[in-house]
mmCIF file of C-alpha atoms in Angstrom:
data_model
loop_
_atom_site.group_PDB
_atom_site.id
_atom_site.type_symbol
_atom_site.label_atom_id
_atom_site.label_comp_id
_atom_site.label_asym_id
_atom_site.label_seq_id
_atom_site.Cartn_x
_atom_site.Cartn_y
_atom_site.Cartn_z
ATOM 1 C CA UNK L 27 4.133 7.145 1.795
ATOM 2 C CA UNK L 28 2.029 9.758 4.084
ATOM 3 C CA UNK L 29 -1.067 8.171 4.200
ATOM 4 C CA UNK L 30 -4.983 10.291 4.139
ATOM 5 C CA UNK L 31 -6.650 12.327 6.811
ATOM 6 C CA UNK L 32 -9.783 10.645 7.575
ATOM 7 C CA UNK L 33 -11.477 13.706 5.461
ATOM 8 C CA UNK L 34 -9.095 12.884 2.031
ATOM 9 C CA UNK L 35 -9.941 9.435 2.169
ATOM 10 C CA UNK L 36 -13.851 10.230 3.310
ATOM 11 C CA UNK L 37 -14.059 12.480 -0.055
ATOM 12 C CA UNK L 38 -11.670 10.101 -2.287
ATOM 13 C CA UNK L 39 -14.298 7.077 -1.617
ATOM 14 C CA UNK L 40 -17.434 9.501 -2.549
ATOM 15 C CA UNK L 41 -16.021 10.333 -5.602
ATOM 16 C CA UNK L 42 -15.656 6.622 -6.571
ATOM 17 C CA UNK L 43 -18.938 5.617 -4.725
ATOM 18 C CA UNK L 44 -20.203 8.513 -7.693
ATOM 19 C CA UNK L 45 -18.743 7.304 -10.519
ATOM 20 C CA UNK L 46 -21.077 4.574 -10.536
ATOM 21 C CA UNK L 47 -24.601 4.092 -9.027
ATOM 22 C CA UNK L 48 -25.523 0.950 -11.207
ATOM 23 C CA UNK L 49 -23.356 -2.287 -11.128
ATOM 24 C CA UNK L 50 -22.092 -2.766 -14.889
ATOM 25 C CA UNK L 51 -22.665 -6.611 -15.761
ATOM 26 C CA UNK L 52 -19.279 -8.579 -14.989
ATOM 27 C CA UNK L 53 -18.010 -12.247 -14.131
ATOM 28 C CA UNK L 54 -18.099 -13.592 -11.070
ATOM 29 C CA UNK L 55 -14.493 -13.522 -10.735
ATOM 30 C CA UNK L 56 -11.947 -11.737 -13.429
ATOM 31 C CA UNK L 57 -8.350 -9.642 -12.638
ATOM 32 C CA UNK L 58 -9.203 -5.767 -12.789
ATOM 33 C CA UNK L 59 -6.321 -3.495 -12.759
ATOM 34 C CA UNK L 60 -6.930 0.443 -11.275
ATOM 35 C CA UNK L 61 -4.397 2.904 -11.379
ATOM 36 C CA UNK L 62 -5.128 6.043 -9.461
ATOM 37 C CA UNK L 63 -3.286 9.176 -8.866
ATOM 38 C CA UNK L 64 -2.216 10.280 -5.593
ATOM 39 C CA UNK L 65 -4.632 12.031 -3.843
ATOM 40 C CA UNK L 66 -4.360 14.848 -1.271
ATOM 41 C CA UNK L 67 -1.220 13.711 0.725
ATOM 42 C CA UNK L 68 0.081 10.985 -0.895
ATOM 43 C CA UNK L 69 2.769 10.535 -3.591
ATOM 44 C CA UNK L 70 3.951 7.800 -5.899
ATOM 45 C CA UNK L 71 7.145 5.720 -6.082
ATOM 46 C CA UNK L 72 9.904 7.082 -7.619
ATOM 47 C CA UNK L 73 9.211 5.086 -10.929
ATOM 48 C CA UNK L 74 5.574 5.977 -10.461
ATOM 49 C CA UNK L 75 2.668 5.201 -8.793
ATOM 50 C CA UNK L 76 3.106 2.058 -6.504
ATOM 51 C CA UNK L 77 2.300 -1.404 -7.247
ATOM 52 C CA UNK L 78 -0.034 -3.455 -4.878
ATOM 53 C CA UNK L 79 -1.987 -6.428 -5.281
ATOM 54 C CA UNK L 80 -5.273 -7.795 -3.866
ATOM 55 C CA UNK L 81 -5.364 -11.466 -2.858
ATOM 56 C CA UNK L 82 -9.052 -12.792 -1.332
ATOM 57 C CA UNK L 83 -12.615 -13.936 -2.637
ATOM 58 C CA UNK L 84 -15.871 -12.316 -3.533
ATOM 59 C CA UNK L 85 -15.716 -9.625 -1.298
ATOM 60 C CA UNK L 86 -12.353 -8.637 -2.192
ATOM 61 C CA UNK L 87 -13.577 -9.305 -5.727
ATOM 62 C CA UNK L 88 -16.418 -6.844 -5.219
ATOM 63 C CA UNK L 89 -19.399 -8.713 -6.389
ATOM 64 C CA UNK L 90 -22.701 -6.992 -6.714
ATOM 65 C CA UNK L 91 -20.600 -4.138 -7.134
ATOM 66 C CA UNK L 92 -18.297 -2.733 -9.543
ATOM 67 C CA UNK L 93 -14.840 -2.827 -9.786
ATOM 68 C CA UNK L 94 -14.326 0.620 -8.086
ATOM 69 C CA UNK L 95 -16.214 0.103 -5.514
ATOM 70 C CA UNK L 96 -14.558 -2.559 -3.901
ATOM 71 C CA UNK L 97 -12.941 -2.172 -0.977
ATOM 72 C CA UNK L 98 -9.081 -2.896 -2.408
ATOM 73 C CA UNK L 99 -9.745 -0.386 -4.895
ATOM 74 C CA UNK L 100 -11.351 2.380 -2.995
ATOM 75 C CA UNK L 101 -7.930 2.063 -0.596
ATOM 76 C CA UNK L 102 -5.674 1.610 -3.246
ATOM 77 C CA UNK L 103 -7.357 4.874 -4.566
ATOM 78 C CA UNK L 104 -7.297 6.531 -1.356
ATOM 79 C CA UNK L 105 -3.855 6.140 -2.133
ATOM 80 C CA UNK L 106 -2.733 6.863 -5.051
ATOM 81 C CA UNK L 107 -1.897 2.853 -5.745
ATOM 82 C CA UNK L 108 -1.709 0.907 -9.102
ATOM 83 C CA UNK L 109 -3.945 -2.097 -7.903
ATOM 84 C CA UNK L 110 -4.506 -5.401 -9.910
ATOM 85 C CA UNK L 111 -6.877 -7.207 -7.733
ATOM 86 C CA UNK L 112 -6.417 -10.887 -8.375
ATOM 87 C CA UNK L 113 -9.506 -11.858 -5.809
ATOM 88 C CA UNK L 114 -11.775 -14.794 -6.727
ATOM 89 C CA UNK L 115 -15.323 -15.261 -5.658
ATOM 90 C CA UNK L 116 -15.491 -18.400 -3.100
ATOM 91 C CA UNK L 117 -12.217 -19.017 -2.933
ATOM 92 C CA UNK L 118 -9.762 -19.094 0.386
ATOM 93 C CA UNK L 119 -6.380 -20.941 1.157
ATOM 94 C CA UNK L 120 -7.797 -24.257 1.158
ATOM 95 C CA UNK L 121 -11.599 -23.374 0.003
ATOM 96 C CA UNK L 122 -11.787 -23.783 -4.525
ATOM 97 C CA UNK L 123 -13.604 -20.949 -6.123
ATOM 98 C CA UNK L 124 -16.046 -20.404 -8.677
ATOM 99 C CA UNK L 125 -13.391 -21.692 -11.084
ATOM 100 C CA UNK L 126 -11.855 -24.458 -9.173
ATOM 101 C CA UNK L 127 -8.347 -22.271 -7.860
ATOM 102 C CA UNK L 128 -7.691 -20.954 -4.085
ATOM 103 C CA UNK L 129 -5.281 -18.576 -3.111
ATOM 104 C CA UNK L 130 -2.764 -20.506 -4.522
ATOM 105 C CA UNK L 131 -3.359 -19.082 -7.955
ATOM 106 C CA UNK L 132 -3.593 -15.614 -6.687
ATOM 107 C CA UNK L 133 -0.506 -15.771 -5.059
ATOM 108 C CA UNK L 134 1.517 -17.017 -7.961
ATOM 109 C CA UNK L 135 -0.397 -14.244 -9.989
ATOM 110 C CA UNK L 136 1.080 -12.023 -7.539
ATOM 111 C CA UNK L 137 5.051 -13.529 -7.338
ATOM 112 C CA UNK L 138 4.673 -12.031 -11.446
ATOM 113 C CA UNK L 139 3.476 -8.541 -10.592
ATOM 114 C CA UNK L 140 6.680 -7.348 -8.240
ATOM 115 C CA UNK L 141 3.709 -5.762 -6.115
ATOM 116 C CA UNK L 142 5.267 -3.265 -3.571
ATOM 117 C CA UNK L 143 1.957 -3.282 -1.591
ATOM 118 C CA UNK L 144 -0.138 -7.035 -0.922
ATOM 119 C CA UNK L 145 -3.226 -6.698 0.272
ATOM 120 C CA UNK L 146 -4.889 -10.250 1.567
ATOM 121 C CA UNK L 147 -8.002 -10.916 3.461
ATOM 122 C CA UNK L 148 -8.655 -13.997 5.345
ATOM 123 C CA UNK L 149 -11.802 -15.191 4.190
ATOM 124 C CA UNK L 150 -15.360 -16.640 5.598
ATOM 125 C CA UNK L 151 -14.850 -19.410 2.965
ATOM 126 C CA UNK L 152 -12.006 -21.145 4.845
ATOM 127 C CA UNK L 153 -14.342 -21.351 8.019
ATOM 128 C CA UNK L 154 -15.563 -24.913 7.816
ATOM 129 C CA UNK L 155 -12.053 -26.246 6.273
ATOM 130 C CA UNK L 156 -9.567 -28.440 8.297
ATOM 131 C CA UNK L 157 -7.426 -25.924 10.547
ATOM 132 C CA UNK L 158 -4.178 -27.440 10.075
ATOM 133 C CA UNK L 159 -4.958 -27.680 6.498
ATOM 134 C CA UNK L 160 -5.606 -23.970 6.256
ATOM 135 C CA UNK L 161 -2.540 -23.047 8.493
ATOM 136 C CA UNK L 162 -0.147 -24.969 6.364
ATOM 137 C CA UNK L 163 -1.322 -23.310 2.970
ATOM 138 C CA UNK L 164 -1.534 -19.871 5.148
ATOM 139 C CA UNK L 165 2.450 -20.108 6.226
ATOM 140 C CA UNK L 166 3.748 -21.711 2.686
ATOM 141 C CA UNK L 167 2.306 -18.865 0.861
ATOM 142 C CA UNK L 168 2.715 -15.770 2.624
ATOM 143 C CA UNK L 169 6.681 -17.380 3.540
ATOM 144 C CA UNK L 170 6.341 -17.290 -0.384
ATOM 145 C CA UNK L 171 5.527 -13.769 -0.726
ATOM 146 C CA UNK L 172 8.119 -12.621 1.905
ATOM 147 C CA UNK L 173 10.335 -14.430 0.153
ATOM 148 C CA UNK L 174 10.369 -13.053 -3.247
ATOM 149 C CA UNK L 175 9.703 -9.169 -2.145
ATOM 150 C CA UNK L 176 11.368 -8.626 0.727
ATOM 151 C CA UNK L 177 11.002 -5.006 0.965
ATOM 152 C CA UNK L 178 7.269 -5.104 0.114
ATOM 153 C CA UNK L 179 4.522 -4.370 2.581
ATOM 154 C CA UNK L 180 2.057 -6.995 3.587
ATOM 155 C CA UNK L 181 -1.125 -6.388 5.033
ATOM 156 C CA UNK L 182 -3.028 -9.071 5.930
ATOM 157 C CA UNK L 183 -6.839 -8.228 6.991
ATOM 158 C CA UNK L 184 -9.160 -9.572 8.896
ATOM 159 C CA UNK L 185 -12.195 -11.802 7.138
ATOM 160 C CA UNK L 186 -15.271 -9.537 6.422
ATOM 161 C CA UNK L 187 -18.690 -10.900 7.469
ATOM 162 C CA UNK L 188 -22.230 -10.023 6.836
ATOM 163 C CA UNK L 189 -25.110 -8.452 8.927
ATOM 164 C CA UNK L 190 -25.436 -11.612 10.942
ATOM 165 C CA UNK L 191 -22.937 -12.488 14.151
ATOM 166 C CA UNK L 192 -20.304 -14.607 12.732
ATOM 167 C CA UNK L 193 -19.653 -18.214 13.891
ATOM 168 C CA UNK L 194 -16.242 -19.040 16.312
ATOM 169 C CA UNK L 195 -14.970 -20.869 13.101
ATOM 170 C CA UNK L 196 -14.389 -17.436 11.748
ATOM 171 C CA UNK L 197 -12.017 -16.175 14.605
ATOM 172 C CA UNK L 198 -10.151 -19.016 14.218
ATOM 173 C CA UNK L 199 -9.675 -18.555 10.650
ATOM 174 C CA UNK L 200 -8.771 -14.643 11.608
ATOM 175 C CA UNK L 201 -6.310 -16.275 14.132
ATOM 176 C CA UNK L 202 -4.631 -18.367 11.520
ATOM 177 C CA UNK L 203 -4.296 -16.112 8.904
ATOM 178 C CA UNK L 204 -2.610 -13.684 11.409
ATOM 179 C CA UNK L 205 -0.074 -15.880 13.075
ATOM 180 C CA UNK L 206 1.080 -16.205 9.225
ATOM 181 C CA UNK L 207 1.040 -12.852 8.531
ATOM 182 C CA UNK L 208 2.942 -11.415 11.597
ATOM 183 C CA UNK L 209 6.173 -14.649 11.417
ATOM 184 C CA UNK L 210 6.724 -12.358 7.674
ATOM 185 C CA UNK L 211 6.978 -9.298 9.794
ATOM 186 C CA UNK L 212 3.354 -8.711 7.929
ATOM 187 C CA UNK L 213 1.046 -6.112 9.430
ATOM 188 C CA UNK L 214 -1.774 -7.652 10.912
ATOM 189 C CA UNK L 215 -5.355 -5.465 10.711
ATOM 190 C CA UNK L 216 -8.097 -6.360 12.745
ATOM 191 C CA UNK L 217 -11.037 -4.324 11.701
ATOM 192 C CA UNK L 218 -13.547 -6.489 13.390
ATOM 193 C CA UNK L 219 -16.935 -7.180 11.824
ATOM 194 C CA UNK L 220 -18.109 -3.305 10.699
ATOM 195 C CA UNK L 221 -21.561 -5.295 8.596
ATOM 196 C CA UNK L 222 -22.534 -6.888 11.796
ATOM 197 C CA UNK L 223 -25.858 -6.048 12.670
ATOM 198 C CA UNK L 224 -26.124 -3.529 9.600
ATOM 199 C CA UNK L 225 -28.211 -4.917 7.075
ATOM 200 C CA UNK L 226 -28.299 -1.831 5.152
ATOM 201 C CA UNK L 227 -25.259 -2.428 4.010
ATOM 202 C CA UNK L 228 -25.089 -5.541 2.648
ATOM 203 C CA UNK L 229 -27.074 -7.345 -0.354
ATOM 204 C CA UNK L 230 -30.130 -9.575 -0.381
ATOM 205 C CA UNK L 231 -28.130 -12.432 0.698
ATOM 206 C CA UNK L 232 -26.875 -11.050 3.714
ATOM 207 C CA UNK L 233 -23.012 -11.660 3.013
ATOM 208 C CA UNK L 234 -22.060 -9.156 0.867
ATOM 209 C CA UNK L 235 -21.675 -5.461 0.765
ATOM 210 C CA UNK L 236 -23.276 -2.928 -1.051
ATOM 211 C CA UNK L 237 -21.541 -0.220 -1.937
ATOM 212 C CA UNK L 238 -22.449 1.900 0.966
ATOM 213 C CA UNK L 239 -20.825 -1.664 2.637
ATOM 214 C CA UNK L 240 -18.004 -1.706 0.627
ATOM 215 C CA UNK L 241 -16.899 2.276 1.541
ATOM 216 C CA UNK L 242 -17.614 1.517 5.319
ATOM 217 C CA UNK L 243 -14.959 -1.911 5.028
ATOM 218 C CA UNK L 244 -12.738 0.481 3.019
ATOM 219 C CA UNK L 245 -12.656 3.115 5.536
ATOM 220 C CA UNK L 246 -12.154 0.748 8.589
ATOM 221 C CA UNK L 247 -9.285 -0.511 6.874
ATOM 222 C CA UNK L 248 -7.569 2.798 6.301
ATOM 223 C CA UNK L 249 -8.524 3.748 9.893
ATOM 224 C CA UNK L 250 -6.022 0.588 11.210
ATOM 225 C CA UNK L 251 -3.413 1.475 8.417
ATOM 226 C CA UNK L 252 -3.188 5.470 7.961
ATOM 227 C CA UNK L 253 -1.741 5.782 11.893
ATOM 228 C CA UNK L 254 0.988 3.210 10.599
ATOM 229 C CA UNK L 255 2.561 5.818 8.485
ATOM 230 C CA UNK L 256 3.889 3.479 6.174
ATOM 231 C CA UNK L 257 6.851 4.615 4.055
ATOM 232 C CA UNK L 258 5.868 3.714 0.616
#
């Protein structure tokens, strides 16, 4: 599908950003599903609009925030997507969450959804875990995804950090996370670290975006993927 001019996508995330101001009360982790229409430029699958998933942790998850202004919904938006975001807060490949499950449960959340779009973040969390550990569980379950949806797009993304410069341990985890992504002929997006030295945009702990934050992750996302052209 034709994806947004940087000016569609700019207004598409205001108008979320202003559906909102105040953070309704919500778990720390729960599925949320958004279906959007297309906006200017886009169009929907033949059945309707297309499916994507969200696999990744609290950012992903959008906490502090709400649901709509996370960054895997503001895209999916962007883009006329149906998105069930199956992101848990503190959770990675090999890091448990809030509720004891990694990525592992995502992932066979997603293998039920037929997603024609999966969206998956490496994650901060994974930082201090054994690297061969995380590239094992990395490689099993995006082979996994390939697998089952073979025509589906995977875009794997690059872990989102906070205001302060991020340790070596995350680059690695970036590396690993990549590698997997690209053997599934995956599309790797490096967006860097946009919340580095910006504490504006993140919360009072320093790790996680606002939603000013969220819109500026969301936007250096769809700057890597809109050139891309992908035909969804």
């Amino acid at each position: 599908m034709p994806l947004l001019a940087p000016a569609a996508l700019t207004v598409a995330l205001l108008a979320l950003a202003g559906c909102s101001a105040t953070p309704a009360a919500r778990p720390v982790a729960a599925q949320s599903t958004v279906i959007a229409a297309p906006a200017a430029g886009g169009r929907a699958g033949a059945t309707g609009a297309v499916n994507a998933v969200a696999i990744g942790d609290s950012i992903a998850f959008g906490k502090g925030v709400t649901p709509a202004q996370a960054w895997p919904s503001l895209v999916a938006a962007a883009h006329g997507w149906r998105l069930t975001d199956l992101a848990v807060s503190g959770s990675g490949f090999v890091k448990a969450g809030w509720n004891g499950t990694t990525y592992r449960q995502q992932v066979d959340a997603a293998l039920r959804l037929h997603p024609q779009v999966i969206l998956l973040a490496a994650t901060r969390n994974d930082r201090d875990e054994d690297p061969a550990a995380v590239t094992a569980d990395a490689d099993t379950m995006l082979r996994e995804l390939r697998e089952k949806f073979r025509g589906a797009t995977i875009v794997g993304i690059t872990g989102i950090w906070g205001s302060d410069h991020p340790p070596a341990t995350m680059s690695r985890v970036d590396e690993i996370v990549g590698d997997a992504v690209r053997d599934v002929d995956g599309t790797w997006l490096d967006i860097g670290f946009p919340l580095v030295g910006h504490p504006e945009l993140v919360q009072a702990d320093g790790i996680h975006p606002n939603a000013a934050g969220q819109r500026v992750v969301a936007q250096a996302i769809d700057s890597k993927l809109r050139p891309l052209n992908l035909a969804l």
